Coordinates of C-alpha atoms in Angstrom, one line a residue:
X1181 CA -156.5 8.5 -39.0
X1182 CA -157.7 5.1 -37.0
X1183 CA -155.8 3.0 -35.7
X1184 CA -157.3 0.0 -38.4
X1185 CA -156.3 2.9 -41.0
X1186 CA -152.3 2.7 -39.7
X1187 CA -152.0 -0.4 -39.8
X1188 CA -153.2 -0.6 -43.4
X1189 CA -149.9 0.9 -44.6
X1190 CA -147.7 -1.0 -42.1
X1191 CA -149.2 -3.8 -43.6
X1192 CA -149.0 -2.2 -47.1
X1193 CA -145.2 -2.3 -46.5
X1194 CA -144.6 -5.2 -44.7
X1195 CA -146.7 -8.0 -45.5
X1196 CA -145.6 -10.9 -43.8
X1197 CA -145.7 -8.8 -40.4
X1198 CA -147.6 -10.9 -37.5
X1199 CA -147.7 -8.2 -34.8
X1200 CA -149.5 -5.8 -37.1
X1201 CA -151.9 -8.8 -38.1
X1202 CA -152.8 -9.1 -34.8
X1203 CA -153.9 -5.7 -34.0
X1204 CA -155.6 -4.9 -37.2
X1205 CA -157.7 -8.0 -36.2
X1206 CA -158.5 -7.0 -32.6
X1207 CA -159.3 -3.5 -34.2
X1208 CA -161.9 -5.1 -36.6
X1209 CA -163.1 -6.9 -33.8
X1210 CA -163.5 -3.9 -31.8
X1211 CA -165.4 -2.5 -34.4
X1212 CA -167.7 -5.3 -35.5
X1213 CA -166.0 -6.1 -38.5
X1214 CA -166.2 -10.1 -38.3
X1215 CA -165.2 -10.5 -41.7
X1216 CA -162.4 -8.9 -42.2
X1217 CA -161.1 -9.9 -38.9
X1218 CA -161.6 -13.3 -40.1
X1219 CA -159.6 -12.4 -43.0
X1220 CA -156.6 -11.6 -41.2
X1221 CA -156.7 -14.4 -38.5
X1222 CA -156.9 -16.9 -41.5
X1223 CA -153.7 -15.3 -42.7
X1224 CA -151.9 -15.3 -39.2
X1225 CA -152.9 -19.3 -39.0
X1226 CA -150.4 -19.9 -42.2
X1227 CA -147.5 -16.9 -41.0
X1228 CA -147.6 -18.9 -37.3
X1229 CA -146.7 -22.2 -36.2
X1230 CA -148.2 -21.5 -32.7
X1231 CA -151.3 -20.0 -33.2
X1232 CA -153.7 -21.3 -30.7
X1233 CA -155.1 -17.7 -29.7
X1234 CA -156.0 -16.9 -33.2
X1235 CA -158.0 -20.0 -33.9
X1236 CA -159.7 -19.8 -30.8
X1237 CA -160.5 -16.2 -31.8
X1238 CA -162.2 -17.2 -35.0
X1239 CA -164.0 -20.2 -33.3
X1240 CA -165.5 -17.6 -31.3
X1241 CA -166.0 -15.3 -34.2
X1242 CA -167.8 -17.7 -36.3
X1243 CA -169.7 -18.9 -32.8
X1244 CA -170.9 -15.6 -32.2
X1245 CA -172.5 -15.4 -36.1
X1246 CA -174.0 -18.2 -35.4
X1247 CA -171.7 -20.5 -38.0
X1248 CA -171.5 -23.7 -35.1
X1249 CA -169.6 -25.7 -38.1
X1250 CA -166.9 -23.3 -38.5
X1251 CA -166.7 -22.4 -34.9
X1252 CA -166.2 -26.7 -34.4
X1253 CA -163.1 -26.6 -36.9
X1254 CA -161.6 -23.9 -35.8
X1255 CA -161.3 -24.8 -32.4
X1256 CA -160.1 -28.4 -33.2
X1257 CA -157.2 -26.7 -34.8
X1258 CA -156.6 -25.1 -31.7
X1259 CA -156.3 -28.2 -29.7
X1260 CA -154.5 -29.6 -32.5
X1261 CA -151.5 -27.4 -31.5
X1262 CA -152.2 -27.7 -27.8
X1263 CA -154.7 -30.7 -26.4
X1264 CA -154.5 -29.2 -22.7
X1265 CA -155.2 -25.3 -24.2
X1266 CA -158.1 -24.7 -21.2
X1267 CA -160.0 -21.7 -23.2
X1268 CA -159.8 -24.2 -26.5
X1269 CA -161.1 -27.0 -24.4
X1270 CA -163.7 -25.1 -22.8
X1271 CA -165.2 -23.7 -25.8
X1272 CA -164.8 -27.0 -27.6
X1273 CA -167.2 -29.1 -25.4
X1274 CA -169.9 -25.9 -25.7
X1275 CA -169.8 -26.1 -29.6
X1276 CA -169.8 -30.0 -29.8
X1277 CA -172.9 -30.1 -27.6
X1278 CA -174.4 -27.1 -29.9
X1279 CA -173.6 -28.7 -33.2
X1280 CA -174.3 -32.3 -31.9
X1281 CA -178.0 -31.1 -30.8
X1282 CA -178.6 -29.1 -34.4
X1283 CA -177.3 -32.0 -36.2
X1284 CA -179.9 -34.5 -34.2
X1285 CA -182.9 -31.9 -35.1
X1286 CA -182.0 -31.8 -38.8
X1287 CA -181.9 -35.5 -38.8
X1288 CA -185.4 -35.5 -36.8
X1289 CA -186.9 -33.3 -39.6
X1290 CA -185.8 -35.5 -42.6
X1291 CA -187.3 -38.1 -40.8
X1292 CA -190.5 -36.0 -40.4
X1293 CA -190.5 -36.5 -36.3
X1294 CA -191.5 -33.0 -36.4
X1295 CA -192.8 -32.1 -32.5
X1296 CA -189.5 -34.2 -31.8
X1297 CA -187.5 -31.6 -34.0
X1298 CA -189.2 -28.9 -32.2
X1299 CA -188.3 -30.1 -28.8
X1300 CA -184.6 -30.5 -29.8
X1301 CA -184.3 -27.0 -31.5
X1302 CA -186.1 -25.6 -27.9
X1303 CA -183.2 -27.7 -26.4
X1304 CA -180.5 -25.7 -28.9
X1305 CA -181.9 -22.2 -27.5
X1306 CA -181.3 -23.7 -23.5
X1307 CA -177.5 -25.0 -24.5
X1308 CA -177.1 -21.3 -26.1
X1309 CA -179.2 -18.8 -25.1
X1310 CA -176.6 -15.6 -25.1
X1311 CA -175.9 -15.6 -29.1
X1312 CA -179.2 -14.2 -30.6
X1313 CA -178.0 -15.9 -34.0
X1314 CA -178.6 -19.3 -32.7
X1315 CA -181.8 -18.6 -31.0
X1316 CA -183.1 -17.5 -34.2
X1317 CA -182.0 -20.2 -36.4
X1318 CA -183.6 -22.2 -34.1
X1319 CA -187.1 -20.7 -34.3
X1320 CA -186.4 -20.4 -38.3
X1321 CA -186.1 -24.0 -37.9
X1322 CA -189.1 -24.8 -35.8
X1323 CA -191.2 -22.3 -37.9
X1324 CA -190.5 -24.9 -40.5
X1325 CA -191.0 -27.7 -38.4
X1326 CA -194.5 -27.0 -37.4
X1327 CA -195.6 -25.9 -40.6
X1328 CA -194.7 -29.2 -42.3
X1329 CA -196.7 -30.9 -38.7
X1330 CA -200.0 -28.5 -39.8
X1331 CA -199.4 -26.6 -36.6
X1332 CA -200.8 -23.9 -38.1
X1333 CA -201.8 -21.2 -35.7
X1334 CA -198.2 -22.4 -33.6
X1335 CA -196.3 -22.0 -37.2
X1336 CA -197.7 -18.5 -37.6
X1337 CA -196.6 -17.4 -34.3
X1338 CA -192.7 -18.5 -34.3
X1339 CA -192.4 -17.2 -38.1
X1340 CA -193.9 -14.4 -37.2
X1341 CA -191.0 -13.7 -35.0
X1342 CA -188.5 -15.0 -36.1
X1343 CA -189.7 -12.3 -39.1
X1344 CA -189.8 -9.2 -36.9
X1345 CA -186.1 -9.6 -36.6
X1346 CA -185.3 -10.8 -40.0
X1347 CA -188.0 -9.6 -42.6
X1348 CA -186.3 -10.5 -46.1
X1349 CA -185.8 -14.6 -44.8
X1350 CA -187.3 -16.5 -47.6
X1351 CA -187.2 -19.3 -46.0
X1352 CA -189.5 -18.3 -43.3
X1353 CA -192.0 -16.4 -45.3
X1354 CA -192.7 -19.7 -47.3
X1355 CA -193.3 -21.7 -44.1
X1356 CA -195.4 -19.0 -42.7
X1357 CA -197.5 -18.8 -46.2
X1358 CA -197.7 -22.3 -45.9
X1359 CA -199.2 -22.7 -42.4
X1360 CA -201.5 -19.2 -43.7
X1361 CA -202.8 -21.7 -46.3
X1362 CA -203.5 -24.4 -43.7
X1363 CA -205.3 -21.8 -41.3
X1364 CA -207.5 -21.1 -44.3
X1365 CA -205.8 -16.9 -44.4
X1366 CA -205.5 -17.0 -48.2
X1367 CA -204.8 -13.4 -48.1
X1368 CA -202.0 -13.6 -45.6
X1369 CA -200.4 -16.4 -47.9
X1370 CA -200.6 -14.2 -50.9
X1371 CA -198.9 -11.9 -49.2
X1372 CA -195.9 -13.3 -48.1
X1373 CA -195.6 -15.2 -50.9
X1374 CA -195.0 -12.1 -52.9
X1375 CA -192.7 -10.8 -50.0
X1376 CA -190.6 -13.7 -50.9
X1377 CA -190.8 -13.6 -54.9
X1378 CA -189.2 -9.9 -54.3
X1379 CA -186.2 -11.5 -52.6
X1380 CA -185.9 -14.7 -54.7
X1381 CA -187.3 -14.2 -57.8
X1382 CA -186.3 -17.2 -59.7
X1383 CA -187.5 -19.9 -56.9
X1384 CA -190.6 -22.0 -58.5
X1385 CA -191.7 -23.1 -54.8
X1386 CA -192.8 -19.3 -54.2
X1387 CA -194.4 -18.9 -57.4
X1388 CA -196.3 -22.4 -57.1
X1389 CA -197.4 -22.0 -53.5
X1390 CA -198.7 -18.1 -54.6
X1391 CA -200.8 -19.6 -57.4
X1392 CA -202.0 -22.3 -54.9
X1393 CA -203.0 -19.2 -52.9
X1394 CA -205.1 -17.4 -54.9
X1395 CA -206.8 -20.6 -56.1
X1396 CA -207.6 -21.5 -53.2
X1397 CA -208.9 -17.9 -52.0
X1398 CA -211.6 -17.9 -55.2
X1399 CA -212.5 -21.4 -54.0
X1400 CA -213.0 -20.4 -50.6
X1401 CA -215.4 -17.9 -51.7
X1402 CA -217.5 -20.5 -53.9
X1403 CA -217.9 -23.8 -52.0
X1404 CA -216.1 -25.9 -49.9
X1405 CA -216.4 -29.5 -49.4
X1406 CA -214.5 -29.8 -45.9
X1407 CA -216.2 -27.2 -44.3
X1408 CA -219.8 -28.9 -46.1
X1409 CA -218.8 -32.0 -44.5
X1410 CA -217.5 -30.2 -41.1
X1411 CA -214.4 -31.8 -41.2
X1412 CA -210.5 -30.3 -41.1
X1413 CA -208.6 -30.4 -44.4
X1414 CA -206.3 -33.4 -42.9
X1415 CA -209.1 -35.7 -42.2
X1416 CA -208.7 -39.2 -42.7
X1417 CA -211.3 -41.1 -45.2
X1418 CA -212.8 -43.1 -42.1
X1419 CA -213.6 -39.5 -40.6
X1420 CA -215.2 -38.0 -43.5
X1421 CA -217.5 -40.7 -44.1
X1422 CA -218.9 -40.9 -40.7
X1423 CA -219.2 -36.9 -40.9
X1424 CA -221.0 -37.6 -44.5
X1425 CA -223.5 -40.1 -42.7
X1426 CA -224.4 -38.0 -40.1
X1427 CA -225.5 -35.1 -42.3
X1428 CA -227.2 -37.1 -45.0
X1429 CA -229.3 -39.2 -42.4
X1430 CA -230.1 -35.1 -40.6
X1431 CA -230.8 -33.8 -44.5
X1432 CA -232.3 -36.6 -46.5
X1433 CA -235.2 -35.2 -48.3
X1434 CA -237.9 -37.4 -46.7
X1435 CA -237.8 -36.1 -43.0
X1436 CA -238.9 -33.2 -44.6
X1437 CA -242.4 -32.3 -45.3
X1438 CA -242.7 -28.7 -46.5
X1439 CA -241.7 -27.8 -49.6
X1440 CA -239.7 -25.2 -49.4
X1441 CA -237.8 -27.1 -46.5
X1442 CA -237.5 -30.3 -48.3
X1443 CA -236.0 -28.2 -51.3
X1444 CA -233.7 -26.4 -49.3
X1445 CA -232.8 -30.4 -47.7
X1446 CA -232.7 -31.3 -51.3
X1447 CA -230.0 -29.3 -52.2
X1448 CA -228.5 -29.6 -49.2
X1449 CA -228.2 -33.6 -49.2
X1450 CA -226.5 -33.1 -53.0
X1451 CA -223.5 -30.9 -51.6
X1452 CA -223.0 -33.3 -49.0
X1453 CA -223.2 -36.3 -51.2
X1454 CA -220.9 -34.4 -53.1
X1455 CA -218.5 -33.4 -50.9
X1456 CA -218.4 -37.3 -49.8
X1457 CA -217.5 -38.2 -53.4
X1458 CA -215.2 -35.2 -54.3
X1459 CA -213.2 -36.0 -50.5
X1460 CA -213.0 -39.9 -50.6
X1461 CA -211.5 -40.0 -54.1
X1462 CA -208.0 -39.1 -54.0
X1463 CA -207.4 -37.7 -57.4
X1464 CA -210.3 -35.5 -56.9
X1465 CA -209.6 -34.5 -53.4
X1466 CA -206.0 -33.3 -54.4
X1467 CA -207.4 -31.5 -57.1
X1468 CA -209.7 -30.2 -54.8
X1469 CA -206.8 -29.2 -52.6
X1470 CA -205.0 -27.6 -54.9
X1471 CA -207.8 -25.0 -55.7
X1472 CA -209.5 -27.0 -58.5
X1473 CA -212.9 -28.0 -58.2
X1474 CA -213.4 -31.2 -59.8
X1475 CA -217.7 -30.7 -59.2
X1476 CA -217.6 -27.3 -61.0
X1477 CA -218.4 -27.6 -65.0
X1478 CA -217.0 -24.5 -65.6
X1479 CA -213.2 -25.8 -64.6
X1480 CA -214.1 -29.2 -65.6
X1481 CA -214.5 -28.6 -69.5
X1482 CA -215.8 -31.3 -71.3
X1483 CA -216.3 -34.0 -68.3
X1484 CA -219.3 -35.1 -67.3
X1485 CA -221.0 -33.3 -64.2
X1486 CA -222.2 -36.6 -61.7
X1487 CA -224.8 -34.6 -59.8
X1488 CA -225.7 -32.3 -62.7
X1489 CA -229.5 -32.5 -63.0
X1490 CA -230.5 -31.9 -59.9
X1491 CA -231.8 -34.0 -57.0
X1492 CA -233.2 -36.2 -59.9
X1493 CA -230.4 -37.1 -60.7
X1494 CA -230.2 -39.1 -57.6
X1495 CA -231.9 -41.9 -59.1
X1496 CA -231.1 -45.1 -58.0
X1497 CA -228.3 -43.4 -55.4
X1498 CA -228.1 -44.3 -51.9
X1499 CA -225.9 -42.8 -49.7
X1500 CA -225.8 -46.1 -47.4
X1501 CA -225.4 -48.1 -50.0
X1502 CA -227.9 -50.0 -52.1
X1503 CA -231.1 -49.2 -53.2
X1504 CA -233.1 -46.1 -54.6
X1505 CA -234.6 -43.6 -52.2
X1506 CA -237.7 -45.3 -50.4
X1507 CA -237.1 -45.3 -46.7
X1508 CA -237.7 -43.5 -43.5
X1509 CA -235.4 -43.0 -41.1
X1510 CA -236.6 -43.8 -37.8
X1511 CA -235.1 -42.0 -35.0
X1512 CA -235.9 -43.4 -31.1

């Protein structure tokens, strides 16, 4: 019979007894079992006026699982009791800087100050780097950071670990579908956006971002305007048009004299032209971005097609501006 097992019936029988209370707890200590020890500590706080030890035993209890909130008021009730307690004190100024610093990064991130949030979190994992439950809810939290920045390929790499330590966390499997989507790796996104739905089945975010997904994986394998264009999905307007210039001045029909080239240059000029028109128009372009492809008859039923027709249907269109097609370009 253990020790934790003896105590049970002392307890059993006696109740209110402190000095059983206090073993039991160091013996669920001993043996890893935080919340139950927790459970007696909490009644110890009501059976004794002086107990200092006990609530700096579940500061560090609730420190050590990474609960810096908990940890905070628990060791204010401790210097409650006794302002000059040194292990209290000690432990108090550790958890105050810790909580003050996660606090600061949460605030950074609603303000979207994302590399700052990052920093701060890296600051978190300095301040405390012996309790592995802070250093991984602060690469949970930078994961999320960098995905919201479009850090893609640095988003990957924290979620990925935070993930080889804690495979069912939602939250991270989102942000690391997310920056999958950014980086183009529909596949990947699909992937761990059905990881997640197993674990949260109910949470429309998963469901919307998988859908998003595969959209944009059967668009990816027709065409796509950014990559037409050569530009990055977050390009401004101002960027896309200067890309759009460039390649209609390299493309335009008339530098091209053989036939077969100039109809190659042909259709070529009418994918960029529409790539310009599908990525400078923002109801299209989100659309667009959401795996929708507003030049595509078959998914736009019953609108009318700009471009349909062919390069003929260019008449009168000038991709600089004004007139119908009857220049040269003359290149020094």
């Amino acid at each position: 019979m253990t020790a934790a097992a003896q105590l049970d019936a002392v307890i059993e029988t006696c109740i209110w007894d402190v000095a059983s209370r206090e073993m039991r707890a160091d013996c669920f200590i001993q043996m890893g079992e935080m919340e139950k020890a927790i459970g007696d500590l909490k009644a110890l706080s009501k059976l004794k006026n002086d107990n200092t030890q006990g609530f700096y035993k579940l500061s560090t209890i609730y420190y050590n699982l990474g609960d810096h909130e908990m940890s905070l008021n628990e060791v204010r009730e401790c210097l409650k009791l006794d302002p000059d307690h040194k292990q209290c004190f000690s432990h108090y100024k550790q958890v105050k800087k810790l909580n003050k610093q996660i606090l600061s990064a949460e605030e950074l991130i609603r303000e979207q100050r994302y590399e700052d949030a990052v920093s701060k979190y890296e600051d978190v994992m300095k301040t405390e780097p012996n309790v592995p439950q802070f250093s991984l809810l602060a690469k949970e939290r930078i994961c999320h950071a960098l995905s919201q920045a479009q850090q893609a390929s640095r988003a990957v790499s924290v979620c990925s670990e935070v993930l080889q330590s804690d495979p069912e966390n939602v939250n991270v499997l989102k942000d690391r579908a997310e920056a999958y989507v950014q980086d183009e790796q529909y596949e990947n996104a699909m992937k761990d956006y059905e990881t997640a739905a197993k674990h949260s089945e109910n949470d429309h975010q998963i469901k919307e971002g998988l859908e998003r997904a595969q959209r944009l994986l059967k668009q990816s394998q027709r065409r796509d305007y950014y990559k037409i264009l050569g530009v990055k999905r977050t390009a401004q307007k101002k960027e896309i048009i200067r890309a759009y210039r460039k390649l209609a001045q390299q493309w335009h029909p008339d530098n091209f004299q053989d036939p077969e080239e100039k109809k190659k240059a042909e259709k070529k000029f009418i994918d960029i032209a529409q790539a310009k028109e599908v990525l400078t128009d923002p109801e299209m372009r989100t659309k667009f971005d959401h795996g929708e492809d507003p030049m595509d008859p078959e998914s736009q039923q019953g609108h009318h097609h700009p471009f349909h027709g062919g390069f003929h249907g260019f008449q009168g269109f000038n991709p600089f501006g004004s007139g119908p097609f009857n220049f040269k370009f003359n290149f020094n």
